[in-house]
CSV table of C-alpha atoms in Angstrom, one decimal:
chain,number,residue,atom,x,y,z
A,1,MET,CA,-89.5,-126.6,-8.1
A,2,SER,CA,-92.4,-129.1,-8.3
A,3,ASP,CA,-95.0,-130.2,-10.8
A,4,GLN,CA,-98.2,-128.5,-10.2
A,5,ILE,CA,-99.5,-128.9,-13.8
A,6,ALA,CA,-100.4,-132.6,-13.6
A,7,VAL,CA,-102.0,-132.1,-10.1
A,8,PHE,CA,-104.1,-129.2,-11.4
A,9,LEU,CA,-105.2,-130.9,-14.6
A,10,ARG,CA,-106.1,-134.2,-12.9
A,11,GLY,CA,-108.2,-132.2,-10.4
A,12,CYS,CA,-109.9,-130.0,-13.1
A,13,PRO,CA,-110.7,-132.3,-16.0
A,14,ARG,CA,-113.1,-129.8,-17.7
A,15,VAL,CA,-110.8,-126.7,-17.6
A,16,LYS,CA,-110.6,-124.9,-20.9
A,17,PHE,CA,-107.7,-122.6,-20.2
A,18,PHE,CA,-104.7,-122.6,-18.0
A,19,ASN,CA,-101.9,-120.1,-17.4
A,20,TYR,CA,-98.6,-120.6,-15.7
A,21,PHE,CA,-95.0,-119.3,-15.3
A,22,ILE,CA,-92.9,-121.7,-17.4
A,23,HIS,CA,-89.6,-121.1,-15.5
A,24,PHE,CA,-91.1,-121.6,-12.1
A,25,THR,CA,-93.1,-124.8,-12.8
A,26,ALA,CA,-91.6,-128.2,-13.4
A,27,ALA,CA,-93.0,-130.1,-16.3
A,28,PRO,CA,-94.9,-133.3,-15.5
A,29,THR,CA,-93.5,-136.6,-16.5
A,30,GLU,CA,-95.6,-138.8,-18.8
A,31,SER,CA,-96.4,-141.1,-15.9
A,32,GLN,CA,-98.0,-138.2,-14.0
A,33,LEU,CA,-100.2,-137.1,-16.9
A,34,VAL,CA,-103.7,-138.1,-18.0
A,35,LYS,CA,-105.4,-137.0,-21.2
A,36,GLN,CA,-107.0,-133.6,-20.8
A,37,PRO,CA,-109.8,-133.5,-23.4
A,38,SER,CA,-111.1,-130.0,-22.6
A,39,LEU,CA,-108.0,-127.8,-22.5
A,40,GLU,CA,-108.1,-125.5,-25.5
A,41,CYS,CA,-105.7,-122.7,-24.5
A,42,VAL,CA,-102.5,-122.5,-22.5
A,43,GLY,CA,-100.9,-119.2,-21.5
A,44,ILE,CA,-97.2,-119.3,-20.5
A,45,HIS,CA,-95.2,-116.5,-19.1
A,46,ALA,CA,-91.4,-116.3,-19.6
A,47,PHE,CA,-90.5,-114.4,-16.5
A,48,PRO,CA,-86.9,-115.6,-15.9
A,49,CYS,CA,-85.8,-117.7,-12.9
A,50,ALA,CA,-82.2,-118.2,-11.8
A,51,ILE,CA,-83.1,-121.7,-10.4
A,52,VAL,CA,-83.3,-123.2,-13.9
A,53,ARG,CA,-79.8,-124.1,-15.0
A,54,ASN,CA,-80.4,-125.7,-18.4
A,55,VAL,CA,-83.1,-123.5,-19.8
A,56,TRP,CA,-83.6,-125.4,-23.1
A,57,LYS,CA,-83.8,-128.8,-21.4
A,58,HIS,CA,-86.5,-127.3,-19.2
A,59,LEU,CA,-88.3,-125.6,-22.1
A,60,ASP,CA,-88.2,-128.9,-24.1
A,61,PHE,CA,-90.1,-130.7,-21.3
A,62,HIS,CA,-92.8,-128.1,-21.4
A,63,PHE,CA,-92.9,-127.8,-25.2
A,64,ASN,CA,-93.2,-131.6,-25.6
A,65,LEU,CA,-96.1,-131.6,-23.1
A,66,LEU,CA,-97.9,-128.9,-25.1
A,67,ALA,CA,-97.3,-130.5,-28.5
A,68,GLY,CA,-97.9,-134.1,-27.3
A,69,PRO,CA,-101.0,-136.3,-27.2
A,70,PHE,CA,-102.1,-135.5,-23.6
A,71,LEU,CA,-103.7,-132.2,-24.7
A,72,PRO,CA,-105.8,-133.2,-27.8
A,73,ALA,CA,-108.1,-130.1,-27.7
A,74,LEU,CA,-105.3,-127.6,-27.5
A,75,LYS,CA,-105.7,-124.9,-30.2
A,76,ARG,CA,-103.9,-121.9,-28.8
A,77,VAL,CA,-100.7,-121.2,-26.9
A,78,VAL,CA,-100.3,-117.6,-25.7
A,79,LEU,CA,-96.8,-116.4,-24.9
A,80,HIS,CA,-96.7,-113.7,-22.2
A,81,GLY,CA,-93.6,-111.7,-21.2
A,82,ASN,CA,-90.3,-111.5,-23.1
A,83,TRP,CA,-90.0,-114.4,-25.5
A,84,GLN,CA,-87.7,-112.7,-28.0
A,85,GLU,CA,-84.5,-114.5,-27.2
A,86,ILE,CA,-86.2,-117.9,-27.0
A,87,MET,CA,-88.2,-117.4,-30.2
A,88,ALA,CA,-85.0,-116.2,-32.0
A,89,ASP,CA,-83.3,-119.5,-31.2
A,90,GLU,CA,-83.5,-122.2,-33.9
A,91,ARG,CA,-84.6,-124.8,-31.3
A,92,PHE,CA,-87.9,-122.9,-30.9
A,93,GLU,CA,-88.8,-124.0,-34.5
A,94,ARG,CA,-89.2,-127.6,-33.3
A,95,PHE,CA,-91.8,-126.4,-30.8
A,96,ARG,CA,-93.6,-124.3,-33.3
A,97,ASN,CA,-93.6,-127.1,-35.9
A,98,GLY,CA,-94.9,-129.6,-33.3
A,99,LEU,CA,-97.8,-127.3,-32.5
A,100,THR,CA,-98.5,-126.5,-36.1
A,101,ARG,CA,-98.8,-130.2,-36.9
A,102,LYS,CA,-101.3,-130.5,-34.1
A,103,GLY,CA,-103.4,-127.6,-35.5
A,104,CYS,CA,-102.4,-125.3,-32.7
A,105,VAL,CA,-101.3,-121.7,-33.1
A,106,ILE,CA,-98.8,-119.7,-31.0
A,107,GLU,CA,-99.7,-116.1,-30.2
A,108,VAL,CA,-97.5,-113.5,-28.5
A,109,SER,CA,-99.6,-111.3,-26.2
A,110,GLY,CA,-99.4,-107.6,-26.5
A,111,GLU,CA,-101.0,-104.7,-28.2
A,112,GLY,CA,-102.9,-105.6,-31.3
A,113,THR,CA,-103.3,-109.3,-30.4
A,114,LYS,CA,-106.4,-111.3,-29.3
A,115,PRO,CA,-106.9,-111.4,-25.5
A,116,GLY,CA,-105.3,-114.2,-23.6
A,117,CYS,CA,-106.7,-117.6,-22.8
A,118,GLU,CA,-109.3,-116.3,-20.3
A,119,HIS,CA,-111.2,-114.9,-23.3
A,120,LEU,CA,-112.1,-118.0,-25.2
């Protein structure tokens, strides 16, 4: 598993939305990141992957990226796939609280919700 997020974001500084499979993508380290001033929406899919051994450590890296200072324009995170088990875990609240403090909302895709990130 390698970091494709930092590579993509460095190469596309004006991108407004970005979707990826969280369990198949390594989170970038802070040294790999640059501030992404245009990114407003990130869609993440929770399709499971047996490669990830410590799921919560892996998720924390991604959640810290989304809630951190490198994505100042981020306003929406859209969750695709089955997030029920993850969202039921008390550790998910840290992530939700970090995004809320940033002014960002979390949406679960499905019937009756706004379209995903590609419909800004």
